[in-house]
Amino acid sequence: MDHRWGFLIGFLGAVGLLGSGHGGQQPPETAAQRCFCQVSGYLDDCTCDVETIDKFNNYRLFPRLQKLLESNYFRYYKVNLKRPCPFWNDISQCGRRDCAVKLCQSDEVPDGIKSASYKYSEEASNIEECEQAERLGAVDESLSEETQKAVLQWTKHDDSSDNFCEADDIQSPDAEYVDLLLNPERYTGYKGPDAWKIWNVIYEENCFKPQTIKRPLNPLASGHDTWLEKIWGHNITEFQQRFDGILTEGEGPRRLKNLYFLYLIELRALSKVVPFFERQDFQLFTGNKVQDAENKMLLLEILHEIKSFPLHFDENSFFAGDKKEANKLKEDFRLHFRNISRIMDCVGCLKCRLWGKLQTQGLGTALKILFSEKLIANMPESGPSYEFHLTRQEIVSLFNAFGRISTSVKELENFRNLLQNIH
């Protein structure tokens, strides 16, 4: 197994600060060097270098992306936090206040989002509904109720066969809207045997990794934990514990490299899906026509900026080689990743579960895009697209997940500066 599978470990590194690699170099002089000395230049199999990513993200992309994510279309995410864990029953719920999620009241969510959360626009939605009625009406009259239910199951199966994650049923009465700006991702204090069990199952049973790769550091091990101080900011001590090349026995710098791999994968997906968002019928529909138009303009500016990035990742290298073997590897990978998305329902911290589900769906959507190149190329210029489609849930999760990775890359610059004078 080669480095091309490292991007899955990179995903875990971004969410759970897991990673791989080891080394035995002499200790550099400063804390910044110990964390970042190996995080520079080219990224293994990629033709892209860290410095180019930093400059592109921090100064050209990050500010506009954050503005977009603050808009109504992207700040409201519908999620089912009550889905039972499919793997075990003994889940201990985190009782800390920081683990809780503040759900939206019905009147807090824009009507346009509630009524058309998965639609292109009012006009396009009406067209799509009429066309679906025309296609299904004649058939439904001749089908028994039992057969109709079977057809629905076939449709669900067909939909799932191309997806890399198991998404929530947003029509479920247990699915509720969450304002992501009021429930920011941050350290909650969720740890211990239950948290370790989650990451152990992901890392040991669902990762493609060589046997030489070490397991992540055991969070049950004793260590200094200052989370109760409730001071939000740059925790230099925690950063060193997780990424210092000496303290992590070489794992830390590899984790940071994996973060850049993940950034390139999601960046590449956004560059490939530009035609979907350029279609005239597509709107970031919330019901406010002026803001919706402004947000679509900002969205396209961001996507065209992303498309101009000169050193995009080559997704064809994922499954190169013998076609039959490559297809098997792709299917194995898809099933592993879907399994990880199901594990998110076993997380006992609701805020952790929220962001875990969102980022898993976001990365799953990115992978769906990367493996749908021909379908995207064949989309009609107007009207509904039946071959390739993204729901509002997928769009919101895709951009918010990328927003979290973009923020992480931006914060690395801050930590570099803070660690410069620490030995």
CSV table of C-alpha atoms in Angstrom, one decimal, residues 73-361:
chain,number,residue,atom,x,y,z
A,73,TYR,CA,-27.6,29.4,3.1
A,74,PHE,CA,-24.5,27.9,4.6
A,75,ARG,CA,-24.9,28.5,8.3
A,76,TYR,CA,-28.0,26.3,8.7
A,77,TYR,CA,-27.5,22.6,8.6
A,78,LYS,CA,-30.1,19.9,9.1
A,79,VAL,CA,-29.0,16.9,11.2
A,80,ASN,CA,-30.4,14.0,13.1
A,81,LEU,CA,-28.4,13.8,16.4
A,82,LYS,CA,-30.8,11.1,17.7
A,83,ARG,CA,-29.9,8.3,15.4
A,84,PRO,CA,-28.8,5.2,17.3
A,85,CYS,CA,-25.3,3.8,17.1
A,86,PRO,CA,-25.4,0.8,14.7
A,87,PHE,CA,-22.5,-1.0,16.3
A,88,TRP,CA,-22.9,-1.0,20.1
A,89,ASN,CA,-25.5,0.1,22.7
A,90,ASP,CA,-23.4,1.2,25.7
A,91,ILE,CA,-22.9,4.8,24.7
A,92,SER,CA,-22.1,7.3,27.5
A,93,GLN,CA,-23.5,10.7,26.6
A,94,CYS,CA,-21.2,13.6,27.4
A,95,GLY,CA,-22.9,15.8,30.1
A,96,ARG,CA,-20.6,18.8,29.8
A,97,ARG,CA,-22.2,22.0,28.7
A,98,ASP,CA,-19.6,22.4,25.9
A,99,CYS,CA,-20.7,19.1,24.4
A,100,ALA,CA,-24.3,20.3,23.9
A,101,VAL,CA,-25.8,21.6,20.7
A,102,LYS,CA,-28.2,24.6,20.5
A,103,LEU,CA,-30.9,23.6,18.1
A,104,CYS,CA,-32.8,26.2,16.0
A,105,GLN,CA,-36.4,27.2,16.7
A,106,SER,CA,-38.7,26.9,13.7
A,107,ASP,CA,-39.0,30.7,13.3
A,108,GLU,CA,-35.2,31.2,13.3
A,109,VAL,CA,-34.6,29.4,10.0
A,110,PRO,CA,-35.4,31.3,6.8
A,111,ASP,CA,-38.6,30.0,5.2
A,112,GLY,CA,-36.9,29.5,1.8
A,113,ILE,CA,-34.4,27.0,3.4
A,114,LYS,CA,-37.2,25.1,5.2
A,115,SER,CA,-39.4,24.8,2.2
A,116,ALA,CA,-36.8,24.2,-0.5
A,117,SER,CA,-33.7,22.9,1.3
A,118,TYR,CA,-32.9,20.5,-1.5
A,119,LYS,CA,-34.0,22.5,-4.5
A,120,TYR,CA,-32.2,24.6,-7.1
A,121,SER,CA,-34.7,27.5,-7.0
A,122,GLU,CA,-38.5,28.0,-7.0
A,123,GLU,CA,-38.8,27.9,-10.8
A,124,ALA,CA,-36.4,25.0,-11.3
A,125,SER,CA,-38.1,23.0,-8.5
A,126,ASN,CA,-41.6,23.5,-10.0
A,127,ILE,CA,-40.2,22.2,-13.4
A,128,GLU,CA,-38.6,19.2,-11.7
A,129,GLU,CA,-41.7,18.3,-9.8
A,130,CYS,CA,-43.8,18.5,-12.9
A,131,GLU,CA,-41.4,16.4,-14.9
A,132,GLN,CA,-41.2,13.8,-12.2
A,133,ALA,CA,-45.0,13.6,-12.0
A,134,GLU,CA,-45.1,13.1,-15.8
A,135,ARG,CA,-42.5,10.3,-15.7
A,136,LEU,CA,-44.0,8.5,-12.6
A,137,GLY,CA,-47.7,9.2,-12.9
A,138,ALA,CA,-48.4,6.7,-15.7
A,139,VAL,CA,-46.4,4.0,-13.9
A,140,ASP,CA,-47.8,4.5,-10.5
A,141,GLU,CA,-51.4,3.9,-11.7
A,142,SER,CA,-50.4,0.4,-12.7
A,143,LEU,CA,-48.3,-0.5,-9.6
A,144,SER,CA,-49.5,-2.0,-6.4
A,145,GLU,CA,-48.7,-0.4,-3.2
A,146,GLU,CA,-46.2,-3.1,-2.4
A,147,THR,CA,-44.4,-2.7,-5.7
A,148,GLN,CA,-44.3,1.1,-5.2
A,149,LYS,CA,-42.5,0.6,-1.9
A,150,ALA,CA,-40.1,-1.8,-3.6
A,151,VAL,CA,-39.3,0.8,-6.3
A,152,LEU,CA,-38.6,3.4,-3.6
A,153,GLN,CA,-36.2,0.9,-2.0
A,154,TRP,CA,-34.5,0.4,-5.4
A,155,THR,CA,-34.1,4.1,-5.8
A,156,LYS,CA,-32.5,4.4,-2.3
A,157,HIS,CA,-30.1,1.6,-3.2
A,158,ASP,CA,-29.2,3.3,-6.5
A,159,ASP,CA,-28.6,6.6,-4.8
A,160,SER,CA,-26.4,5.0,-2.1
A,161,SER,CA,-24.3,3.0,-4.6
A,162,ASP,CA,-22.6,6.3,-5.7
A,163,ASN,CA,-22.3,7.9,-2.3
A,164,PHE,CA,-19.3,7.7,0.0
A,165,CYS,CA,-21.2,8.4,3.2
A,166,GLU,CA,-24.5,7.4,4.8
A,167,ALA,CA,-26.3,10.7,5.2
A,168,ASP,CA,-29.2,11.6,7.5
A,169,ASP,CA,-32.8,11.3,6.4
A,170,ILE,CA,-33.6,15.0,6.6
A,171,GLN,CA,-37.3,14.3,6.4
A,172,SER,CA,-37.2,12.4,9.7
A,173,PRO,CA,-39.0,14.1,12.5
A,174,ASP,CA,-35.8,13.7,14.5
A,175,ALA,CA,-33.8,15.8,12.0
A,176,GLU,CA,-33.5,19.4,13.2
A,177,TYR,CA,-31.8,22.6,12.0
A,178,VAL,CA,-28.6,23.8,13.7
A,179,ASP,CA,-27.0,27.2,13.3
A,180,LEU,CA,-23.3,26.4,12.8
A,181,LEU,CA,-22.2,29.9,13.7
A,182,LEU,CA,-23.8,29.4,17.2
A,183,ASN,CA,-22.3,25.9,17.6
A,184,PRO,CA,-18.7,26.4,16.5
A,185,GLU,CA,-16.4,23.4,16.4
A,186,ARG,CA,-14.0,23.6,19.3
A,187,TYR,CA,-12.5,21.5,22.1
A,188,THR,CA,-15.3,20.2,24.4
A,189,GLY,CA,-13.5,18.1,26.9
A,190,TYR,CA,-15.0,14.9,25.4
A,191,LYS,CA,-12.4,12.1,26.1
A,192,GLY,CA,-11.9,8.9,28.0
A,193,PRO,CA,-12.7,5.2,27.1
A,194,ASP,CA,-15.8,6.1,24.9
A,195,ALA,CA,-13.9,8.6,22.8
A,196,TRP,CA,-10.9,6.3,22.5
A,197,LYS,CA,-13.2,3.5,21.4
A,198,ILE,CA,-14.5,5.6,18.5
A,199,TRP,CA,-11.1,6.5,17.2
A,200,ASN,CA,-9.7,3.0,17.7
A,201,VAL,CA,-12.5,1.5,15.6
A,202,ILE,CA,-12.0,4.0,12.8
A,203,TYR,CA,-8.2,3.7,12.8
A,204,GLU,CA,-7.8,0.0,13.3
A,205,GLU,CA,-10.8,-1.4,11.4
A,206,ASN,CA,-11.5,1.2,8.7
A,207,CYS,CA,-8.2,2.7,7.6
A,208,PHE,CA,-6.1,1.6,4.7
A,209,LYS,CA,-2.6,1.8,6.3
A,210,PRO,CA,0.7,-0.1,6.3
A,211,GLN,CA,1.3,-2.2,9.4
A,212,THR,CA,4.3,0.0,10.2
A,213,ILE,CA,2.1,3.0,10.9
A,214,LYS,CA,1.7,3.6,14.6
A,215,ARG,CA,-1.6,4.0,16.3
A,216,PRO,CA,-2.5,7.5,17.5
A,217,LEU,CA,-1.3,8.5,21.0
A,218,ASN,CA,-3.6,7.0,23.6
A,219,PRO,CA,-5.8,9.9,24.9
A,220,LEU,CA,-6.3,7.9,28.1
A,221,ALA,CA,-2.7,8.4,29.0
A,222,SER,CA,-2.1,11.0,31.8
A,223,GLY,CA,-1.2,14.5,30.7
A,224,HIS,CA,-1.7,18.1,31.5
A,225,ASP,CA,-5.2,19.2,30.5
A,226,THR,CA,-6.3,22.8,30.9
A,227,TRP,CA,-9.7,22.7,29.2
A,228,LEU,CA,-11.5,23.6,32.4
A,229,GLU,CA,-10.0,27.1,32.4
A,230,LYS,CA,-12.4,28.0,29.6
A,231,ILE,CA,-10.0,30.4,27.9
A,232,TRP,CA,-10.4,30.0,24.1
A,233,GLY,CA,-7.3,30.7,22.1
A,234,HIS,CA,-4.1,29.3,20.8
A,235,ASN,CA,-3.1,26.4,23.1
A,236,ILE,CA,0.7,26.2,22.4
A,237,THR,CA,1.2,23.4,24.9
A,238,GLU,CA,-1.5,21.2,23.3
A,239,PHE,CA,-0.1,22.0,19.8
A,240,GLN,CA,3.3,20.8,20.8
A,241,GLN,CA,2.0,17.6,22.4
A,242,ARG,CA,0.2,16.7,19.2
A,243,PHE,CA,2.7,17.9,16.5
A,244,ASP,CA,6.2,18.2,18.0
A,245,GLY,CA,8.4,15.8,16.1
A,246,ILE,CA,10.2,14.8,19.3
A,247,LEU,CA,7.2,14.5,21.6
A,248,THR,CA,5.2,12.5,19.1
A,249,GLU,CA,8.2,10.4,18.0
A,250,GLY,CA,8.0,11.8,14.4
A,251,GLU,CA,4.2,11.4,14.0
A,252,GLY,CA,3.4,15.1,14.5
A,253,PRO,CA,4.8,16.5,11.2
A,254,ARG,CA,3.3,13.7,9.3
A,255,ARG,CA,-0.1,14.6,10.7
A,256,LEU,CA,0.4,18.2,9.5
A,257,LYS,CA,1.3,16.9,6.0
A,258,ASN,CA,-1.8,14.8,5.9
A,259,LEU,CA,-3.8,18.0,6.6
A,260,TYR,CA,-2.4,19.5,3.5
A,261,PHE,CA,-3.3,16.4,1.5
A,262,LEU,CA,-6.9,16.6,2.6
A,263,TYR,CA,-6.9,20.3,1.7
A,264,LEU,CA,-5.8,19.5,-1.9
A,265,ILE,CA,-8.4,16.7,-2.3
A,266,GLU,CA,-11.3,19.0,-1.3
A,267,LEU,CA,-9.8,21.9,-3.3
A,268,ARG,CA,-9.7,19.6,-6.4
A,269,ALA,CA,-13.3,18.5,-5.9
A,270,LEU,CA,-14.5,22.1,-5.8
A,271,SER,CA,-12.6,22.9,-9.0
A,272,LYS,CA,-14.2,20.0,-10.7
A,273,VAL,CA,-17.8,20.8,-9.7
A,274,VAL,CA,-17.8,24.5,-11.0
A,275,PRO,CA,-20.1,23.7,-14.0
A,276,PHE,CA,-22.8,22.5,-11.6
A,277,PHE,CA,-22.9,25.9,-9.8
A,278,GLU,CA,-22.5,27.9,-13.0
A,279,ARG,CA,-25.8,26.7,-14.4
A,280,GLN,CA,-28.3,29.5,-14.7
A,281,ASP,CA,-31.0,27.6,-12.8
A,282,PHE,CA,-28.9,27.1,-9.7
A,283,GLN,CA,-29.5,29.4,-6.8
A,284,LEU,CA,-28.4,29.5,-3.2
A,285,PHE,CA,-32.1,29.8,-2.4
A,286,THR,CA,-33.2,31.2,0.9
A,287,GLY,CA,-36.1,33.3,-0.2
A,288,ASN,CA,-34.2,36.6,-0.2
A,289,LYS,CA,-33.6,37.3,-3.9
A,290,VAL,CA,-31.0,40.1,-3.4
A,291,GLN,CA,-28.9,38.2,-0.9
A,292,ASP,CA,-29.2,35.0,-2.9
A,293,ALA,CA,-27.9,36.7,-6.0
A,294,GLU,CA,-25.0,38.3,-4.1
A,295,ASN,CA,-24.1,35.0,-2.5
A,296,LYS,CA,-24.1,33.1,-5.8
A,297,MET,CA,-21.8,35.8,-7.2
A,298,LEU,CA,-19.4,35.4,-4.3
A,299,LEU,CA,-19.6,31.6,-4.6
A,300,LEU,CA,-18.6,31.7,-8.2
A,301,GLU,CA,-15.8,34.1,-7.5
A,302,ILE,CA,-14.4,31.6,-4.9
A,303,LEU,CA,-14.8,28.7,-7.3
A,304,HIS,CA,-13.1,30.4,-10.2
A,305,GLU,CA,-10.3,31.4,-7.8
A,306,ILE,CA,-10.0,27.7,-6.8
A,307,LYS,CA,-10.0,26.6,-10.4
A,308,SER,CA,-7.1,28.9,-11.1
A,309,PHE,CA,-4.9,27.2,-8.5
A,310,PRO,CA,-1.9,26.0,-10.5
A,311,LEU,CA,-0.9,22.8,-8.7
A,312,HIS,CA,-4.1,20.8,-8.3
A,313,PHE,CA,-4.0,17.2,-7.0
A,314,ASP,CA,-4.3,14.4,-9.6
A,315,GLU,CA,-7.2,12.3,-8.5
A,316,ASN,CA,-6.5,9.7,-11.2
A,317,SER,CA,-3.6,8.6,-9.1
A,318,PHE,CA,-5.9,7.3,-6.5
A,319,PHE,CA,-6.7,4.0,-8.3
A,320,ALA,CA,-4.1,3.7,-11.0
A,321,GLY,CA,-2.9,0.4,-12.4
A,322,ASP,CA,-4.9,-2.7,-13.3
A,323,LYS,CA,-8.5,-1.6,-14.0
A,324,LYS,CA,-10.2,-4.6,-12.3
A,325,GLU,CA,-8.0,-4.2,-9.2
A,326,ALA,CA,-8.5,-0.5,-9.2
A,327,ASN,CA,-12.3,-0.8,-9.3
A,328,LYS,CA,-12.2,-3.3,-6.4
A,329,LEU,CA,-10.0,-0.9,-4.4
A,330,LYS,CA,-12.4,2.0,-5.1
A,331,GLU,CA,-15.4,-0.1,-3.9
A,332,ASP,CA,-13.5,-1.2,-0.8
A,333,PHE,CA,-12.6,2.3,-0.1
A,334,ARG,CA,-16.2,3.6,-0.6
A,335,LEU,CA,-17.5,0.9,1.8
A,336,HIS,CA,-14.9,1.7,4.4
A,337,PHE,CA,-15.7,5.4,4.2
A,338,ARG,CA,-19.4,4.8,4.5
A,339,ASN,CA,-18.7,2.8,7.6
A,340,ILE,CA,-16.8,5.7,9.1
A,341,SER,CA,-19.9,7.9,8.5
A,342,ARG,CA,-22.0,5.5,10.4
A,343,ILE,CA,-19.6,5.4,13.3
A,344,MET,CA,-20.3,9.2,13.8
A,345,ASP,CA,-23.7,8.2,15.3
A,346,CYS,CA,-21.8,6.5,18.1
A,347,VAL,CA,-20.1,9.7,19.3
A,348,GLY,CA,-21.3,10.6,22.8
A,349,CYS,CA,-20.6,14.3,22.5
A,350,LEU,CA,-23.4,15.9,20.5
A,351,LYS,CA,-21.3,18.9,19.3
A,352,CYS,CA,-18.5,16.4,18.3
A,353,ARG,CA,-21.1,14.3,16.6
A,354,LEU,CA,-22.5,17.3,14.7
A,355,TRP,CA,-19.2,18.3,13.3
A,356,GLY,CA,-18.1,14.8,12.7
A,357,LYS,CA,-21.2,14.0,10.6
A,358,LEU,CA,-20.9,17.3,8.7
A,359,GLN,CA,-17.3,16.9,7.9
A,360,THR,CA,-17.7,13.3,7.0
A,361,GLN,CA,-20.5,14.2,4.6
